[in-house]
């Protein structure tokens, strides 16, 4: 089976992104497929698991690394591309807004965030994506601006255990800032500059290397798993820069080379080691098997970077899933 046909023979959450990012399909076709995310497949299954009180798993974040929670359910719905205006999605988000609190942080409303920048970056991304910007997101942004470290990034362990930034935390924050900027349009200069400084932290390190030695900072940065949760990896970082737009920065060429080195002989990418923590269900293939999510994300990154992908330039109506 052709790689694109294989990608299209899948969940609506994958199909609509293939149509948009690899095939340049007409917007009406992309929108029609995206609307199915909330009513079929992974998105519909996840929405159905929310309880009447607005919670998933009766937890706002997740105890003992569990992903059965509000935070990780909304994070996954965002990555699946569930439409914020869909009635079921809108109702679910409004239920979170009206009921969910951070029980360990003075019962703050969910969309006000808590104290760790990696978590607050995720909440900010969700707030912006699902249309929940306001007093809560303003609180988060004010914290993030004061928590940015001199080297340009962020670290959940600062200032108690570290005075240097973390790849993981920095990317979580950057994703939130980008989603916020996309939602509001023009942002204050200080906020735009903050995001650029965070990007520079990663770019100076080619996306995965130590600034001091040029060695790979952490071996797990070359493990590609979807969803990524809070874990940093080269593919997630490259996909962020692609999503942010603009021209490809040559400082990321080593990261692209690392991505290409993980490509299988059949032109696909396999699933990496799954990160720890209970989940409701898997949205990707088991470890070591061909991964639609990794293949989709890798191909659109390579396309953005100007690397030939052998993906045909076609936009005709795609075949439906079998």
CSV table of C-alpha atoms in Angstrom, one decimal, residues 64-176:
chain,number,residue,atom,x,y,z
A,64,UNK,CA,1.2,8.2,39.8
A,65,UNK,CA,1.8,9.2,36.2
A,66,UNK,CA,-1.7,8.3,35.2
A,67,UNK,CA,-2.9,9.9,32.0
A,68,UNK,CA,-6.6,9.3,32.9
A,69,UNK,CA,-7.2,12.9,33.8
A,70,UNK,CA,-8.5,16.3,32.6
A,71,UNK,CA,-5.1,17.7,31.6
A,72,UNK,CA,-4.0,14.8,29.4
A,73,UNK,CA,-7.5,14.2,27.9
A,74,UNK,CA,-7.7,17.8,26.8
A,75,UNK,CA,-4.1,17.6,25.6
A,76,UNK,CA,-4.9,14.6,23.4
A,77,UNK,CA,-8.1,16.2,22.1
A,78,UNK,CA,-6.0,19.2,21.0
A,79,UNK,CA,-3.4,17.0,19.2
A,80,UNK,CA,-6.2,15.0,17.6
A,81,UNK,CA,-7.6,18.3,16.3
A,82,UNK,CA,-11.0,18.0,17.8
A,83,UNK,CA,-12.9,21.1,16.6
A,84,UNK,CA,-13.4,23.6,19.5
A,85,UNK,CA,-16.8,24.7,18.0
A,86,UNK,CA,-18.2,21.1,17.8
A,87,UNK,CA,-21.1,21.0,20.2
A,88,UNK,CA,-19.8,17.9,22.1
A,89,UNK,CA,-16.3,19.4,22.4
A,90,UNK,CA,-17.7,22.8,23.5
A,91,UNK,CA,-19.9,21.2,26.1
A,92,UNK,CA,-17.0,19.1,27.5
A,93,UNK,CA,-14.7,22.2,27.7
A,94,UNK,CA,-17.4,24.3,29.4
A,95,UNK,CA,-17.9,21.5,31.9
A,96,UNK,CA,-14.2,21.6,32.7
A,97,UNK,CA,-14.3,25.4,33.0
A,98,UNK,CA,-17.3,25.3,35.3
A,99,UNK,CA,-16.3,22.4,37.6
A,100,UNK,CA,-12.6,21.3,37.6
A,101,UNK,CA,-10.2,22.7,40.1
A,102,UNK,CA,-6.6,22.2,41.1
A,103,UNK,CA,-7.1,20.6,44.4
A,104,UNK,CA,-3.5,20.9,45.5
A,105,UNK,CA,-3.2,24.6,44.5
A,106,UNK,CA,-5.8,26.5,46.5
A,107,UNK,CA,-8.7,25.1,44.4
A,108,UNK,CA,-7.8,27.4,41.5
A,109,UNK,CA,-10.1,26.9,38.5
A,110,UNK,CA,-8.6,24.6,35.9
A,111,UNK,CA,-7.9,27.1,33.2
A,112,UNK,CA,-6.0,29.3,35.7
A,113,UNK,CA,-3.2,26.7,35.8
A,114,UNK,CA,-1.0,25.8,38.8
A,115,UNK,CA,2.7,26.4,39.5
A,116,UNK,CA,4.9,24.3,37.3
A,117,UNK,CA,5.7,25.9,33.9
A,118,UNK,CA,5.5,22.7,32.0
A,119,UNK,CA,1.9,22.1,33.2
A,120,UNK,CA,1.0,25.8,32.8
A,121,UNK,CA,2.3,25.7,29.2
A,122,UNK,CA,0.0,22.8,28.5
A,123,UNK,CA,-3.0,24.6,30.2
A,124,UNK,CA,-2.3,27.7,28.2
A,125,UNK,CA,-2.2,25.7,24.9
A,126,UNK,CA,-5.6,24.2,25.9
A,127,UNK,CA,-7.0,27.5,26.9
A,128,UNK,CA,-6.1,29.1,23.6
A,129,UNK,CA,-7.1,26.2,21.4
A,130,UNK,CA,-10.5,25.6,23.1
A,131,UNK,CA,-11.3,29.3,23.4
A,132,UNK,CA,-11.0,29.7,27.1
A,133,UNK,CA,-8.6,32.7,27.2
A,134,UNK,CA,-9.2,35.2,30.0
A,135,UNK,CA,-8.2,35.9,33.5
A,136,UNK,CA,-6.7,32.4,33.9
A,137,UNK,CA,-4.5,32.6,30.8
A,138,UNK,CA,-3.3,36.0,31.9
A,139,UNK,CA,-2.3,34.6,35.2
A,140,UNK,CA,-0.3,31.8,33.5
A,141,UNK,CA,1.4,34.2,31.1
A,142,UNK,CA,2.5,36.5,33.9
A,143,UNK,CA,4.1,33.6,35.7
A,144,UNK,CA,5.8,32.3,32.6
A,145,UNK,CA,7.4,35.7,31.9
A,146,UNK,CA,8.9,35.9,35.4
A,147,UNK,CA,10.0,32.2,35.3
A,148,UNK,CA,12.0,32.4,32.1
A,149,UNK,CA,15.6,31.7,32.9
A,150,UNK,CA,18.7,33.7,31.7
A,151,UNK,CA,19.5,31.1,29.1
A,152,UNK,CA,16.1,31.6,27.4
A,153,UNK,CA,14.2,28.5,28.5
A,154,UNK,CA,12.2,27.2,31.4
A,155,UNK,CA,12.6,24.5,34.0
A,156,UNK,CA,10.1,23.1,36.4
A,157,UNK,CA,12.9,22.4,38.9
A,158,UNK,CA,14.0,26.1,39.0
A,159,UNK,CA,14.9,27.7,41.2
A,160,UNK,CA,15.1,25.0,43.9
A,161,UNK,CA,17.1,22.3,42.0
A,162,UNK,CA,18.4,23.9,38.8
A,163,UNK,CA,19.4,27.3,37.4
A,164,UNK,CA,19.5,26.1,33.8
A,165,UNK,CA,16.7,25.3,31.4
A,166,UNK,CA,15.1,22.0,30.5
A,167,UNK,CA,14.4,20.9,27.0
A,168,UNK,CA,11.2,19.2,28.2
A,169,UNK,CA,9.8,22.2,30.1
A,170,UNK,CA,10.9,24.7,27.4
A,171,UNK,CA,9.0,23.0,24.6
A,172,UNK,CA,5.9,22.6,26.8
A,173,UNK,CA,5.9,26.4,27.4
A,174,UNK,CA,6.7,27.2,23.7
A,175,UNK,CA,3.7,25.1,22.5
A,176,UNK,CA,1.5,27.1,24.9
